[in-house]
CSV table of C-alpha atoms in Angstrom, one decimal:
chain,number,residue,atom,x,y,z
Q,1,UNK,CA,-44.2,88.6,15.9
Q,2,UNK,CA,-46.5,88.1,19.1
Q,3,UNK,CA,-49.7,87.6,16.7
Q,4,UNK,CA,-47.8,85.6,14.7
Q,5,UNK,CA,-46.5,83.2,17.3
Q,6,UNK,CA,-50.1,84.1,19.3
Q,7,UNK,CA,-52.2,82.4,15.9
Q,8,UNK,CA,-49.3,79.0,15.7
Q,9,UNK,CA,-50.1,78.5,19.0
Q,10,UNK,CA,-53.4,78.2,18.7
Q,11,UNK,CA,-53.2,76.8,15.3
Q,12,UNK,CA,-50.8,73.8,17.5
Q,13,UNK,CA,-53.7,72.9,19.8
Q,14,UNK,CA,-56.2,72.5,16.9
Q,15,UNK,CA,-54.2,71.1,13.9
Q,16,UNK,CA,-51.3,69.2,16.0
Q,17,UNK,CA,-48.9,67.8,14.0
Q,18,UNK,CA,-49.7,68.7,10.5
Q,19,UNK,CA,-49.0,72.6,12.1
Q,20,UNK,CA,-45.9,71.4,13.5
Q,21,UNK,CA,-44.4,69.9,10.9
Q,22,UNK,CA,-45.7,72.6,8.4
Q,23,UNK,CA,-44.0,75.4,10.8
Q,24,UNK,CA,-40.7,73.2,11.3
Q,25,UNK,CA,-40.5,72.4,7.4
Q,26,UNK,CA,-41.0,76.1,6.1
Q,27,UNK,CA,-38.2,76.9,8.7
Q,28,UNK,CA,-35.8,75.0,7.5
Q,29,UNK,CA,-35.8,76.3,4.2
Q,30,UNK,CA,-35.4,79.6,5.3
Q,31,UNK,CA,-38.8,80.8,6.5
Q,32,UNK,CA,-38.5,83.3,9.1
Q,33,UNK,CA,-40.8,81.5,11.8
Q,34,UNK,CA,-40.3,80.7,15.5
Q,35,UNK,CA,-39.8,77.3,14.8
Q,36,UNK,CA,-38.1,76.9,18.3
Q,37,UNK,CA,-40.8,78.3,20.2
Q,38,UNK,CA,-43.1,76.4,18.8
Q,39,UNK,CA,-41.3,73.4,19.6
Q,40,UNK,CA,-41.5,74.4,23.5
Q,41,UNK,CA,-44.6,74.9,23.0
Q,42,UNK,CA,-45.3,71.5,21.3
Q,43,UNK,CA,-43.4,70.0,24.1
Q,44,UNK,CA,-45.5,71.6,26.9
Q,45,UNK,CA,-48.4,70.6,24.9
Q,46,UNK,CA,-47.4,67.2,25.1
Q,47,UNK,CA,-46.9,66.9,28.5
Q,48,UNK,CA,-50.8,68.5,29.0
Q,49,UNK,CA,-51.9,65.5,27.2
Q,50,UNK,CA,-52.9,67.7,23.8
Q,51,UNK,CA,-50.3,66.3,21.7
Q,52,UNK,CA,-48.8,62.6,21.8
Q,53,UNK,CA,-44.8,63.3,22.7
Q,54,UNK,CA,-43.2,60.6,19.9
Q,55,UNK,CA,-45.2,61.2,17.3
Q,56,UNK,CA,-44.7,64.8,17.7
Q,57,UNK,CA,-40.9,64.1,18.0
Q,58,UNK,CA,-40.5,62.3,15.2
Q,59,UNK,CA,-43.3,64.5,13.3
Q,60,UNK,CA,-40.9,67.5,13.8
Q,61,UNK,CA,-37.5,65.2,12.9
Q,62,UNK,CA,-38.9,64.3,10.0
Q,63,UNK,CA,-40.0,68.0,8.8
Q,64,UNK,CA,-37.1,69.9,9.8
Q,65,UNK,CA,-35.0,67.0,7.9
Q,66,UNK,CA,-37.2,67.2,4.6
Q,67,UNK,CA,-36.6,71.1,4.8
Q,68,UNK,CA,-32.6,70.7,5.0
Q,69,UNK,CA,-32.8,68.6,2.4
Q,70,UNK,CA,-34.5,70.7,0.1
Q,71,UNK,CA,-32.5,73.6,1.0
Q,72,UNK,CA,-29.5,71.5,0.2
Q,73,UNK,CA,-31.1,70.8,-2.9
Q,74,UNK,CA,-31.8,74.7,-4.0
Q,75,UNK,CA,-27.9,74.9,-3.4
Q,76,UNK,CA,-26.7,72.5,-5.6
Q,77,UNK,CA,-29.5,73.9,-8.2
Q,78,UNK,CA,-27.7,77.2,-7.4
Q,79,UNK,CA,-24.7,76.3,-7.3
Q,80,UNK,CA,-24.4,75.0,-10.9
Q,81,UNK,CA,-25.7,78.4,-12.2
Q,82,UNK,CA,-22.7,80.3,-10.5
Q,83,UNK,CA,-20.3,81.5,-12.8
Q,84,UNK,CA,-17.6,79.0,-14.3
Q,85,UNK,CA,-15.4,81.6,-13.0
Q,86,UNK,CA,-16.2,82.0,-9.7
Q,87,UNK,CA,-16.5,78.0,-8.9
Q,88,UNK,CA,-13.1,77.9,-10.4
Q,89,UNK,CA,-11.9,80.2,-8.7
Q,90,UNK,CA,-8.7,79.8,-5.9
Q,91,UNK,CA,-11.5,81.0,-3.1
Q,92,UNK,CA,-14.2,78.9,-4.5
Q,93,UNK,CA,-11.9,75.9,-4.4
Q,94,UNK,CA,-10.4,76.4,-1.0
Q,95,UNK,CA,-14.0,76.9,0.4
Q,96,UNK,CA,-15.3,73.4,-1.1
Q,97,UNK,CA,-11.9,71.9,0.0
Q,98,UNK,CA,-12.3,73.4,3.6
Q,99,UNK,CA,-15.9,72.5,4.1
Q,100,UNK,CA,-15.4,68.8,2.3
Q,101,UNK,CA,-13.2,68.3,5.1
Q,102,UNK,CA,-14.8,69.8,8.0
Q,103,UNK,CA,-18.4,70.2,6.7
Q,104,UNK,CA,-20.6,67.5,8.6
Q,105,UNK,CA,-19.3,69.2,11.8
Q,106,UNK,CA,-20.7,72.8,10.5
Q,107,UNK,CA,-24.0,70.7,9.5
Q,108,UNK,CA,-24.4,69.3,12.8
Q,109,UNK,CA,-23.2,72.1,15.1
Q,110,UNK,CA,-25.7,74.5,12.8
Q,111,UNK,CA,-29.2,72.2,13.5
Q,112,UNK,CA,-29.3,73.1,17.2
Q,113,UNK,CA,-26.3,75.3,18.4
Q,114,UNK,CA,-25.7,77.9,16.1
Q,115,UNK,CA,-29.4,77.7,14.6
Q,116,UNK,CA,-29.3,81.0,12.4
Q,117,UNK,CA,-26.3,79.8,10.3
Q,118,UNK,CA,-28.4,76.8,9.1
Q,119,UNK,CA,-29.8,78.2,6.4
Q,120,UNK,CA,-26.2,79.4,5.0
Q,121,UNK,CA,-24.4,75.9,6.1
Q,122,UNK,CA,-27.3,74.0,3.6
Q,123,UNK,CA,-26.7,76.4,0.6
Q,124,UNK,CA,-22.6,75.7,1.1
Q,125,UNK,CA,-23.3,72.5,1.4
Q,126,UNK,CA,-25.8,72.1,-2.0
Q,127,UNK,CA,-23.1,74.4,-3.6
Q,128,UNK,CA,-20.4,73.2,-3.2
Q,129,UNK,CA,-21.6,69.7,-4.1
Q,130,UNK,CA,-21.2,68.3,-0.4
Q,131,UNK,CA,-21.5,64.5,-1.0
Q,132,UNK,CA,-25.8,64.4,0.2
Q,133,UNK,CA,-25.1,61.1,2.3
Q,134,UNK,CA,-22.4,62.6,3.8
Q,135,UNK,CA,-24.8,65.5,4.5
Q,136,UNK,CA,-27.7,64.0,5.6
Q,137,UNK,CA,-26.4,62.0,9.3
Q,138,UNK,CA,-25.3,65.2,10.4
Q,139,UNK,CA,-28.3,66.3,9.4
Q,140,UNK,CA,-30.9,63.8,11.4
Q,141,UNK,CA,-28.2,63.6,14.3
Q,142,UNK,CA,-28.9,67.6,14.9
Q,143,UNK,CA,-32.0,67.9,14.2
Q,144,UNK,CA,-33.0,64.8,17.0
Q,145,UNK,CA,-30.6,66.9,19.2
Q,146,UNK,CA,-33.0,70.2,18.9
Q,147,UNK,CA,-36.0,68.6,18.7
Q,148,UNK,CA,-35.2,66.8,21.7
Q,149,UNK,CA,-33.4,69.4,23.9
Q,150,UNK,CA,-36.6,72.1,22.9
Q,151,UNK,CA,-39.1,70.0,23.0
Q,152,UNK,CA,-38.1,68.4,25.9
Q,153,UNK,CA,-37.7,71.8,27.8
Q,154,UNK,CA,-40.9,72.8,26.7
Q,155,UNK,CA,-42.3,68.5,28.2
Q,156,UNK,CA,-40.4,69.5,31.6
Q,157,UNK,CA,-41.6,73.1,32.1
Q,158,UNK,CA,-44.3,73.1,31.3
Q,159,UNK,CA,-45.7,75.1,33.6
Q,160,UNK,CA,-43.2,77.9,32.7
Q,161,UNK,CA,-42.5,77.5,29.0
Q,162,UNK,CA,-43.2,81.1,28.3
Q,163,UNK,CA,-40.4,81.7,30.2
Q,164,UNK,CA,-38.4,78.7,29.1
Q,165,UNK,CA,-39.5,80.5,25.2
Q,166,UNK,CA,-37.8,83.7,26.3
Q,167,UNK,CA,-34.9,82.4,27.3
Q,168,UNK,CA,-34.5,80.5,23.9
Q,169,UNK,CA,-35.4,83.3,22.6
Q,170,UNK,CA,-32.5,85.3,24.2
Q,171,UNK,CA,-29.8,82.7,23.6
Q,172,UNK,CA,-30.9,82.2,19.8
Q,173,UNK,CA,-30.1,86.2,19.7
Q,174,UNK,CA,-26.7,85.7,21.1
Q,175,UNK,CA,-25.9,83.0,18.5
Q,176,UNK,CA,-27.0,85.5,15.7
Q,177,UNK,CA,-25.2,87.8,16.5
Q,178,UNK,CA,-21.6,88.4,14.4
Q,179,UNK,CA,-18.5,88.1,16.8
Q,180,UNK,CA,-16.2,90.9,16.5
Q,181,UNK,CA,-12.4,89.9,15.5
């Protein structure tokens, strides 16, 4: 993964925001990339003077947005080839009722807190047929939240945002990881 995150870094300085939002966009559909890092990175990058901070801000938004979406999408695509069984099912049924309810909170809480469940949160959300408007403000509102918070980390340190990348790195591992019951 370090020659991987080694190349995007490089690839940042000379390509800017078409790497950036490339990175961000593939991520949110599922892509294993260090989208975080990179956002430090962009961030630090900014503050250097190599990228311009809003337009990389809103670059990002933008990207990770258009990736949610189409995520959401594939889960509504999916969703309609499930079964008739299963999606009228008792468990189906409580899990759309449960997440019509209380989904835009998952959505929200899932763009910058508990990152890794994204991915699973968007599926639900397609497949269970999550109204998309009431989908998409939690959607923006998060991902503004992360790209602000990372990328803002990465603007104020950065002379240290290898470290500041290590410890996102080490808190987005915590997050991943199952809690025991």
């Amino acid at each position: 993964m370090s020659d991987l995150s080694g190349a995007l870094l490089t690839a940042l300085i000379n390509q800017g925001q078409w790497l950036l939002a490339s990175v961000l966009f593939l991520a949110a559909l599922g892509v294993p990339l260090p989208a975080t890092m990179l956002l430090l990175a962009a961030g630090a990058f900014a503050r250097q003077g190599v990228l311009e901070p809003v337009t990389s801000a809103a670059t990002g938004v933008a990207a990770a947005v258009a990736g949610d979406m189409g995520c959401y999408l594939a889960g509504r695509l999916m969703g309609q080839r499930l079964p008739l069984s299963w999606r009228t099912g008792p468990v189906w049924l409580r899990a759309a009722d449960t997440f019509t309810r209380q989904g835009a909170w998952a959505v929200l809480l899932t763009r910058f807190l508990l990152t890794p469940l994204a991915l699973p949160v968007n599926l639900l959300a397609g497949s269970t047929r999550f109204p998309w408007h009431r989908f998409l403000l939690p959607v923006m509102v998060g991902e503004v939240i992360w790209v602000v918070l990372f990328g803002g980390l990465g603007y104020v340190f950065a002379d240290r945002w290898e470290w500041v990348s290590a410890w996102a790195s080490v808190f987005a591992t915590t997050n991943s990881t199952p809690s025991s019951c």
